Coordinates of C-alpha atoms and ligand atoms in Angstrom, one line a residue:
X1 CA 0.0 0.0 0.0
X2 CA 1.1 3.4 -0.8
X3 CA 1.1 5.5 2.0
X4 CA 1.0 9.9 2.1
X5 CA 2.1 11.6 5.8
X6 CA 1.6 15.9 5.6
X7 CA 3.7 18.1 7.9
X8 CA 7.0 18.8 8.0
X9 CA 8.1 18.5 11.9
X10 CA 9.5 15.9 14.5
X11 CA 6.3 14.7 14.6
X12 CA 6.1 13.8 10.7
X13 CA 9.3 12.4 11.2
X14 CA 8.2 10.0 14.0
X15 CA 4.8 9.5 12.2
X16 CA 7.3 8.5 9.1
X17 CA 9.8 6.2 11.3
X18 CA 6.5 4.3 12.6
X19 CA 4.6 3.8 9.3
X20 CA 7.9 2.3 7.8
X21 CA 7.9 -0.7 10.0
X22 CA 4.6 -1.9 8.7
X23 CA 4.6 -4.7 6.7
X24 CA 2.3 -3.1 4.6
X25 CA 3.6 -0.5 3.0
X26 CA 4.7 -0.4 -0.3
X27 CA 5.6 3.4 -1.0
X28 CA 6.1 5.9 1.7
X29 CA 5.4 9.7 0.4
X30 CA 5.6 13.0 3.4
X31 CA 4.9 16.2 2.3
X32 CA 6.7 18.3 2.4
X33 CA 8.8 16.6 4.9
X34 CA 12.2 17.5 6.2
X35 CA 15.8 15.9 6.2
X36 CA 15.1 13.4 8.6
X37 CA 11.8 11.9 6.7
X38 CA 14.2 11.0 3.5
X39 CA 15.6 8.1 5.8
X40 CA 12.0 6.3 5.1
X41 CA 10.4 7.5 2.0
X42 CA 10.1 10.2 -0.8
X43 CA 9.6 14.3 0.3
X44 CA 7.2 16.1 -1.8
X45 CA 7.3 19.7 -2.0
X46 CA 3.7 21.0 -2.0
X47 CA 1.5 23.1 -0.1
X48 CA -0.3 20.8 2.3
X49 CA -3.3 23.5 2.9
X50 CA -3.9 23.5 -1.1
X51 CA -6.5 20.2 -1.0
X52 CA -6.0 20.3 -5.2
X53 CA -2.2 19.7 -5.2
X54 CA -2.4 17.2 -2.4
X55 CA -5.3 15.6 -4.2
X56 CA -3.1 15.2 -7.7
X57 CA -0.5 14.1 -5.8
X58 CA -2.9 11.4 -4.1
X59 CA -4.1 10.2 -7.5
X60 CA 0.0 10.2 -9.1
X61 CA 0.9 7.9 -6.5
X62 CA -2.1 6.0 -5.9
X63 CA -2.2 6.5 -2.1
X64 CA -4.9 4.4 0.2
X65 CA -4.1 5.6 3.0
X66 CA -3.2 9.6 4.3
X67 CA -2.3 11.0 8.2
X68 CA -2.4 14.6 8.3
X69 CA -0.1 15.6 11.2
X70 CA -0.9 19.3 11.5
X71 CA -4.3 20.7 12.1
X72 CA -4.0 24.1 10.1
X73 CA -4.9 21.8 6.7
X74 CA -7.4 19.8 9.0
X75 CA -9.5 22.9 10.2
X76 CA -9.2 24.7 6.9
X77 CA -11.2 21.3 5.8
X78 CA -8.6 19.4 3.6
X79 CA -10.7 16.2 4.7
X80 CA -14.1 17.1 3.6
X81 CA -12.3 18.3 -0.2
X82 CA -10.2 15.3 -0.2
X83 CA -13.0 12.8 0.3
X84 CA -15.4 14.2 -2.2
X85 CA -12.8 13.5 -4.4
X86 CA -11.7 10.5 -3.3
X87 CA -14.4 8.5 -1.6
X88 CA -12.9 5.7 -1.1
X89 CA -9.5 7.0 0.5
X90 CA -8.5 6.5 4.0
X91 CA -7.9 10.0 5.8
X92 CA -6.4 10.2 9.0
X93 CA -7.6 13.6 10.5
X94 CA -11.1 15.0 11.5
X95 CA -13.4 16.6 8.7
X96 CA -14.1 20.6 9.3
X97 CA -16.7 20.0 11.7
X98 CA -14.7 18.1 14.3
X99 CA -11.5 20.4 13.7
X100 CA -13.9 22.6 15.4
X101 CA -12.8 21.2 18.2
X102 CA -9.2 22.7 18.1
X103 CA -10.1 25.1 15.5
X104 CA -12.5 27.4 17.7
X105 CA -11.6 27.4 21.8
X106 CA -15.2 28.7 22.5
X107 CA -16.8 25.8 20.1
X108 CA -14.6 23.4 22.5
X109 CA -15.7 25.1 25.0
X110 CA -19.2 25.2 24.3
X111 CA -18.9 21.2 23.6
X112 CA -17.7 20.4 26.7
X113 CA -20.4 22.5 28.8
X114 CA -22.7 21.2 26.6
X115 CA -21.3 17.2 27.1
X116 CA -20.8 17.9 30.9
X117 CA -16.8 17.4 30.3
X118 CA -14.8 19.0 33.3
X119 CA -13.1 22.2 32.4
X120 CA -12.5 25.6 33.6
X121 CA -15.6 27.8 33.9
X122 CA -15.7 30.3 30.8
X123 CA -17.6 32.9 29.0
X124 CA -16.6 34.3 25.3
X125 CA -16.8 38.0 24.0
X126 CA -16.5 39.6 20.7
X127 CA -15.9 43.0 20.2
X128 CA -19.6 44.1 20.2
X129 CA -19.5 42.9 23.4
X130 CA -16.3 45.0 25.1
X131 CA -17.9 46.5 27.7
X132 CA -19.7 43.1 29.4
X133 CA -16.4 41.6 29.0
X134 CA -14.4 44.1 31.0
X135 CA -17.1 43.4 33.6
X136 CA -16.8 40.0 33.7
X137 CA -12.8 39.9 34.0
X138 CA -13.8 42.7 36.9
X139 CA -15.3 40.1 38.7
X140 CA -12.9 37.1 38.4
X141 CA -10.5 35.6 40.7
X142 CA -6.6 36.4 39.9
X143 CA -5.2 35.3 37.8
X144 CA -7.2 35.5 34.6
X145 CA -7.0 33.4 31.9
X146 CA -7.6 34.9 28.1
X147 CA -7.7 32.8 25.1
X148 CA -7.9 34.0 21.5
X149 CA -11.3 32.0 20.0
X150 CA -9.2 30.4 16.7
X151 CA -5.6 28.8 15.6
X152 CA -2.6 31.2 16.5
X153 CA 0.1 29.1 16.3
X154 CA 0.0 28.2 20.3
X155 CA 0.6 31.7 21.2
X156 CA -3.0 32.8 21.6
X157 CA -3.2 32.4 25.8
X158 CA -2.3 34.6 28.1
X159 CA -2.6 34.2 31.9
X160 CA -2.9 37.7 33.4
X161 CA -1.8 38.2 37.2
X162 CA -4.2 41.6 37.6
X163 CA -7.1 42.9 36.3
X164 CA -5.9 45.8 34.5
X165 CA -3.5 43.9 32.3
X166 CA -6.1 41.4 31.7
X167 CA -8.3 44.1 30.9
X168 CA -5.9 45.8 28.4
X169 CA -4.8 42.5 26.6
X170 CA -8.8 41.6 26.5
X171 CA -9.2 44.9 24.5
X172 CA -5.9 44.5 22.1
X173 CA -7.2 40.9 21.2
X174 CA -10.8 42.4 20.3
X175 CA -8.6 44.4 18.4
X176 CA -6.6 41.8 15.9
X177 CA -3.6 41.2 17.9
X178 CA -3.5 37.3 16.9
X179 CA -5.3 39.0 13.7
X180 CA -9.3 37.1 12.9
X181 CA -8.0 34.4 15.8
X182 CA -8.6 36.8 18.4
X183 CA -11.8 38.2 16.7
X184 CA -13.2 36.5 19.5
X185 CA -12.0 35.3 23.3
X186 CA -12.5 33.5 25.6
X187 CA -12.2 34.5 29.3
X188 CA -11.6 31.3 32.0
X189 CA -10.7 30.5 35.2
X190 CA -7.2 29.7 36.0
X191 CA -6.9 26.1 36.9
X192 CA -3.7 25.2 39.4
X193 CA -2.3 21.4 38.7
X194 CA -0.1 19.4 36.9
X195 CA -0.5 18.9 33.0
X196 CA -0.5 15.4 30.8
X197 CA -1.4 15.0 27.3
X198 CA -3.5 12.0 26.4
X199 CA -4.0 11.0 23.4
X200 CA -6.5 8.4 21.3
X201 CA -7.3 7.2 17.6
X202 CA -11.3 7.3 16.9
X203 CA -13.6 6.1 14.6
X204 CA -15.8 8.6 16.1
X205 CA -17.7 5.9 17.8
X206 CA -14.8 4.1 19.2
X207 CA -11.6 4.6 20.2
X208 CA -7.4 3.0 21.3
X209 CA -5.9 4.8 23.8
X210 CA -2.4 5.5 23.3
X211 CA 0.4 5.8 25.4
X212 CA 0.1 8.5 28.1
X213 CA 2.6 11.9 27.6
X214 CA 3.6 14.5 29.2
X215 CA 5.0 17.7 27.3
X216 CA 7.4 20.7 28.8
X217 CA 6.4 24.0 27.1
X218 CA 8.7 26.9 28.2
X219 CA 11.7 27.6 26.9
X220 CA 13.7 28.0 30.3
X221 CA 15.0 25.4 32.5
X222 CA 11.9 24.5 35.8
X223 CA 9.3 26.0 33.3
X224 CA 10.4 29.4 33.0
X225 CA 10.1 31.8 30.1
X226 CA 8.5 31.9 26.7
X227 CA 6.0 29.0 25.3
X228 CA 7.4 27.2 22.5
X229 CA 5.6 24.5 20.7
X230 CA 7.3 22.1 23.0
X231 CA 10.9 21.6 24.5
X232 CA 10.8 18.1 25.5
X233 CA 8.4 14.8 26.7
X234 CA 8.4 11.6 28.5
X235 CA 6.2 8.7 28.2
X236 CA 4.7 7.1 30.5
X237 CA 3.7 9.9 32.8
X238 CA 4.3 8.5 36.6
X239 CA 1.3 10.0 38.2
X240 CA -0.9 8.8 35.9
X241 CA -2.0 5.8 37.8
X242 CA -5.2 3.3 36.8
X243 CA -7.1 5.5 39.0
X244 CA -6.3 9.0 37.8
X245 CA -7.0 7.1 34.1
X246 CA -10.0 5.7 35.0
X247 CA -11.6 9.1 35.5
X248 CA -10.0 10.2 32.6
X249 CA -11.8 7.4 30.4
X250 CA -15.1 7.9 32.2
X251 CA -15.1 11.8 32.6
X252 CA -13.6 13.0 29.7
X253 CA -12.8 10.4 26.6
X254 CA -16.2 8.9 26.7
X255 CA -18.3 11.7 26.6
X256 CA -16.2 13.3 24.6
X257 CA -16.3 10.6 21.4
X258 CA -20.2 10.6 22.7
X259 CA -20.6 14.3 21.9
X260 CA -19.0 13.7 18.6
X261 CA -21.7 11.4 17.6
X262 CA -24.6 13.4 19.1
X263 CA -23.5 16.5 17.7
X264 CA -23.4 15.0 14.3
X265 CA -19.4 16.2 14.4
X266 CA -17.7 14.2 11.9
X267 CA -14.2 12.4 12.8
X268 CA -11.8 10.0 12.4
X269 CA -8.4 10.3 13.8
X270 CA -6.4 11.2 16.8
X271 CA -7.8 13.3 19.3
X272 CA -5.4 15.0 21.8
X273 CA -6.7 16.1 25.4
X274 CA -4.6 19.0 26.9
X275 CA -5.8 17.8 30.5
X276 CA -4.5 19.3 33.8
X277 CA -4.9 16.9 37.5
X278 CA -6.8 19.2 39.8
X279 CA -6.3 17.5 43.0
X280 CA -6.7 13.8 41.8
X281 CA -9.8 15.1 39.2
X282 CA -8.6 15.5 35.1
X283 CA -9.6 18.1 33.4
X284 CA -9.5 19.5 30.2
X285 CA -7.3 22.4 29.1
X286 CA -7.9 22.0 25.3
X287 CA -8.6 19.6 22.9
X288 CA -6.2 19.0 19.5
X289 CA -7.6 17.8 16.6
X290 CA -3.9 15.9 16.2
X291 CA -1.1 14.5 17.6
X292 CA 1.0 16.6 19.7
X293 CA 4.7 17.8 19.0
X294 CA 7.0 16.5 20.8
X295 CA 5.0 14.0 22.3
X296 CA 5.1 12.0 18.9
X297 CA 8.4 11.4 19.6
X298 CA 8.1 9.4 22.8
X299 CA 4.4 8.0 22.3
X300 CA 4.7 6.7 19.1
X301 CA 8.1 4.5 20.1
X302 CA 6.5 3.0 22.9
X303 CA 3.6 1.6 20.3
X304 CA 4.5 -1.9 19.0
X305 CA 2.0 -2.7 17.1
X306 CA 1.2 -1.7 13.7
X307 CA 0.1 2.0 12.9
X308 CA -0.8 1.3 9.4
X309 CA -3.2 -1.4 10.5
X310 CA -5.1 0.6 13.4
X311 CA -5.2 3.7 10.8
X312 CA -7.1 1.0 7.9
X313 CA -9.3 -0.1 11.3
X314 CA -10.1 3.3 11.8
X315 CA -11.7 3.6 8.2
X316 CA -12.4 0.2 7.5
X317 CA -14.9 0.6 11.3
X318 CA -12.9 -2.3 12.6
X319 CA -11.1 -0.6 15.4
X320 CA -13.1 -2.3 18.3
X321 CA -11.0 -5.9 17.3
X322 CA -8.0 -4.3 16.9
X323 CA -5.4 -4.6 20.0
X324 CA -2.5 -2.3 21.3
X325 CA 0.5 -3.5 22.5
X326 CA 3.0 -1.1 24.5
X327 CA 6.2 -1.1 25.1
X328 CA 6.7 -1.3 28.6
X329 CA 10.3 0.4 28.5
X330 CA 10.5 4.7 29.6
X331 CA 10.7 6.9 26.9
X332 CA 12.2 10.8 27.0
X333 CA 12.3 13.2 24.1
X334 CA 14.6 16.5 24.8
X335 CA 14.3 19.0 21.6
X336 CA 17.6 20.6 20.2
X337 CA 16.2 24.6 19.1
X338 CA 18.0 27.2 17.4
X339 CA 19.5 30.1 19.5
X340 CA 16.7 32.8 20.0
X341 CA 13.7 30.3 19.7
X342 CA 10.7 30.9 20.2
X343 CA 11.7 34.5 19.2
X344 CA 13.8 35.6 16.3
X345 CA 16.8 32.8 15.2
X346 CA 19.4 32.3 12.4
X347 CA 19.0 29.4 10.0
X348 CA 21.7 27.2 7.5
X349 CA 24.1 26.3 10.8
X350 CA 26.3 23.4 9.7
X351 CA 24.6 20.0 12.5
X352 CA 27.2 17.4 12.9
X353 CA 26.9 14.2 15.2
X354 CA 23.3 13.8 14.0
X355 CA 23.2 9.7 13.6
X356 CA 20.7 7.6 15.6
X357 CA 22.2 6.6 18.8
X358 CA 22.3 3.1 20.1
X359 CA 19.3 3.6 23.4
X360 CA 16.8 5.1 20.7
X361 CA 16.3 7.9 17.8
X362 CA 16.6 11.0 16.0
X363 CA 13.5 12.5 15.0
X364 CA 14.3 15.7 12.5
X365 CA 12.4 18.8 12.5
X366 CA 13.7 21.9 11.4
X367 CA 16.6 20.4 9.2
X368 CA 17.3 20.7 5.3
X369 CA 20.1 19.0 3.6
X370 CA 22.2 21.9 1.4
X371 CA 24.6 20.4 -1.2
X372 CA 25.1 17.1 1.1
X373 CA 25.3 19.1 4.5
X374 CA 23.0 19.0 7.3
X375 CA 22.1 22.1 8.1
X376 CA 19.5 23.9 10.6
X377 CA 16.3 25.3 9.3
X378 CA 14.0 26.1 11.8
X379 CA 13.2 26.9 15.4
X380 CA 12.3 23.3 16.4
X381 CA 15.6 21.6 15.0
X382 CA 16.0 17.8 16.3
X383 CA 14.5 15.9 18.7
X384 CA 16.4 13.1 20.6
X385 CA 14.3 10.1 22.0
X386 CA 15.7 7.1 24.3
X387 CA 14.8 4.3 25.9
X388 CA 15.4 3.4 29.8
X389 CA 13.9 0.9 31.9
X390 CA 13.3 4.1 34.1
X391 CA 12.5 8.1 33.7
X392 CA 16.0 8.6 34.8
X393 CA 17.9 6.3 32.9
X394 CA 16.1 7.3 29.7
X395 CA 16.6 10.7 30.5
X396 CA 20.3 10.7 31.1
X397 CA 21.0 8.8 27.3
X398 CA 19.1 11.8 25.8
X399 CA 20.5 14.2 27.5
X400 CA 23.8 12.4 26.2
X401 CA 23.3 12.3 22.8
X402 CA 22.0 16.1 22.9
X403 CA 24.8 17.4 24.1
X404 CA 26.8 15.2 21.9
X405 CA 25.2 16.8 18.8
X406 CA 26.3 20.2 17.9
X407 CA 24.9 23.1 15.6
X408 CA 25.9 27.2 16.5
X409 CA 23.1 28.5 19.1
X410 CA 21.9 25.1 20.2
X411 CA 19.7 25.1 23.1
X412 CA 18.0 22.3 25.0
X413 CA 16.3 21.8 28.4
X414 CA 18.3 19.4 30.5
X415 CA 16.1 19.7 33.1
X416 CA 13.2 17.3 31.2
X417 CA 11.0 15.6 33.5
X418 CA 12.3 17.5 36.4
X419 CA 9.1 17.8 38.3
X420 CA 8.3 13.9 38.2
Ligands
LIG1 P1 -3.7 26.0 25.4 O1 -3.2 26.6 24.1 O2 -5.1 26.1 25.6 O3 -3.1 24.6 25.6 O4 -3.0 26.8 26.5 C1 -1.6 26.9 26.6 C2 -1.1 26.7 28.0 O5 -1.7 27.7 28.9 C3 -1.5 25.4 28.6 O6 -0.7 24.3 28.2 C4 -1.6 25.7 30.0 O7 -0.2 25.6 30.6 C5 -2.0 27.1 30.1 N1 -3.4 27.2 30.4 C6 -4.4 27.3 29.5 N2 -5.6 27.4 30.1 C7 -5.4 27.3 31.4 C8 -6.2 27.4 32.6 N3 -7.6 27.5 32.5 N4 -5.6 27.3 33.8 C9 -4.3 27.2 33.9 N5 -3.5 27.2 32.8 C10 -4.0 27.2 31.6
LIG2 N1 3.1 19.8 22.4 C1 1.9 20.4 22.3 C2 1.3 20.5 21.0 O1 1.6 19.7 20.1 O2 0.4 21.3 20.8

């Protein structure tokens, strides 16, 4: 079977290392991929959010099955144009409607109210509705949390520690500050606990639960600084116990893959729940219509069996018979960035010690290869997963092998896992 991956990060790449195990595949295709995704099949260099060039390049390769990684081309609705055209194609990745679910914070939130899912109390505003607003953040508890309504490349929360800054940032959202995302925001309480990521592949009736993540966010060492798209993960998360999980199943996955099918939402793919442990009770931060980046890296290792057969499951409505077997084994992800990530950073910096290392792999993200030279071409560069029978000897290879590796400007958090 011919096989078609979109995206271009570490998560592509591990998406790519997984799906070229399978004793399945024939041809491998990512688009547009990266240095690092060349190791298992053929880069093509399209526009993934243009649904006619990925379509021509479906039919040129006779692809059967497709995993979009990113959710951009998901809530644009790449699904719903691809499957008119293609009926019979499998798509891994929600149509428009349930892209809603990342696509529109106040449509998630809505859902969840709506489905009885735990999450922060909320109300949204739009600019027409300034004044009520300020009221409302008048009368919240410190601090405040703001999110702009649509996609904005995960920069579009701010938590607020008084009222008048909340106020002010409120106003310059209304305003376009994250441009049509903000057009709309939603105002929430702040919720104090510890974050996971879980994450599950649905039919949108039934769903596999996949290993359990957690990612680290800020740039700085013990969660300081700027949000980034993600610094580093670990899989399995050690306070995620059967009991903690059980809730989570009961309370959140459940209804959540029942509201889909009440509310008519159509889906079929992974769904990612940004959940937070309140005191022993899970709940939801935010909802992805996708697999998370860098927690690709260390969930999709720990998966032994076949992705390419629990994707065909997933369209062929035989997910319920199919099993998932985990590896039992620790795995940590620590990301190598470019100097001045998440802000401003050079590109085209010579990488050298970049092999796979003997305790696990090398997922590429922001890498290009110029006239047979690795070189750096992104924020995100690398990301180094390993294998330990524990957190802390999984940990130590990565941190190894990252320090081993060298580029001008690299930075990574040593500190990974630091608050298990
Ligand atoms: P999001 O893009 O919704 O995942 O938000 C980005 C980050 O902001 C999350 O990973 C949390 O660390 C934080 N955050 C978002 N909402 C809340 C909340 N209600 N309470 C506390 N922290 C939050
Ligand atoms: N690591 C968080 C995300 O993929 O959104």
């Amino acid at each position: 079977m011919n096989i078609l991956i979109l995206g271009s990060g570490g998560r592509e790449h591990a998406l790519a290392w997984k799906v070229a195990q399978s004793p399945v595949l024939d041809q491998l295709f990512i688009a547009p991929g990266n240095a690092g995704t060349k190791q298992h099949g053929t880069n093509i260099a399209i526009d993934i959010t243009d649904a006619r060039a990925v379509g021509d390049c479906i039919e040129d390769r006779t692809i059967e099955l497709v995993i979009i990684g990113p959710e951009v081309p998901l809530v644009r609705g790449i699904v719903d144009e691809l499957e008119t055209r293609f009926p019979k194609l499998c798509i891994i990745g929600p149509h428009a409607s349930g892209a809603q679910l990342e696509g529109s914070k106040a449509f998630s939130k809505e859902f969840m109210q709506r489905h009885n899912i735990p999450t922060a109390s909320y109300q949204s505003f739009s600019l027409d509705q300034l004044q009520p607003g300020i009221e409302f953040i008048r009368a919240q508890s410190l601090p405040i949390v703001l999110k702009a309504d649509g996609l904005a490349a995960g920069k579009g929360v701010l938590i607020c520690s008084d009222h008048d800054t909340a106020i002010e940032e409120f106003e310059a959202m209304l305003n376009g500050k994250f441009g049509r995302a903000s057009a709309q925001v939603v105002i929430e309480s702040f919720l104090s606990g510890i974050e996971f990521s879980v994450f599950v592949l649905t039919d949108g009736r039934s769903y596999k639960l996949l290993p359990i993540a957690k990612d680290y966010k800020r740039i700085g060492e013990g969660d300081t600084g700027l949000n980034t798209g993600g610094m580093g993960s670990v899989s399995p998360v050690p306070f995620v116990d059967e009991s903690l999980l059980a809730k989570v199943r009961e309370r959140i996955i459940e209804p959540t893959i029942q509201g889909i099918q009440a509310d008519g939402l159509k889906y079929r793919g992974f769904i990612f729940f940004g959940l937070i442990n309140v005191d022993g009770d899970p709940m939801v931060i935010e909802y992805n219509c996708r697999m998370g980046d860098p927690e690709t890296q260390s969930v999709l290792p720990r998966l032994r069996s076949d992705l390419v057969a629990l994707c065909m499951a997933t369209c062929q409505g035989t997910l319920p018979a199919q099993s998932i077997e985990i590896d039992e084994r620790v795995a940590a992800t620590i990301v190598l960035a470019s100097g001045g990530y998440p802000g401003s950073y050079e590109k085209g910096k010579a990488i050298a010690k970049a092999e796979d290392h003997s305790q696990g792999m090398l997922f590429h993200a922001g890498t290009k290869m110029v006239d047979g030279e690795l070189q750096t071409s992104g924020g995100r560069v690398l990301a180094v997963t390993s294998f330990g029978s524990d957190l802390e000897s999984a940990l130590i290879a990565s941190r190894q092998k990252a320090a081993e590796i060298s580029f001008e400007g690299k930075t990574f958090r040593a500190d990974i896992g630091f608050d298990l």
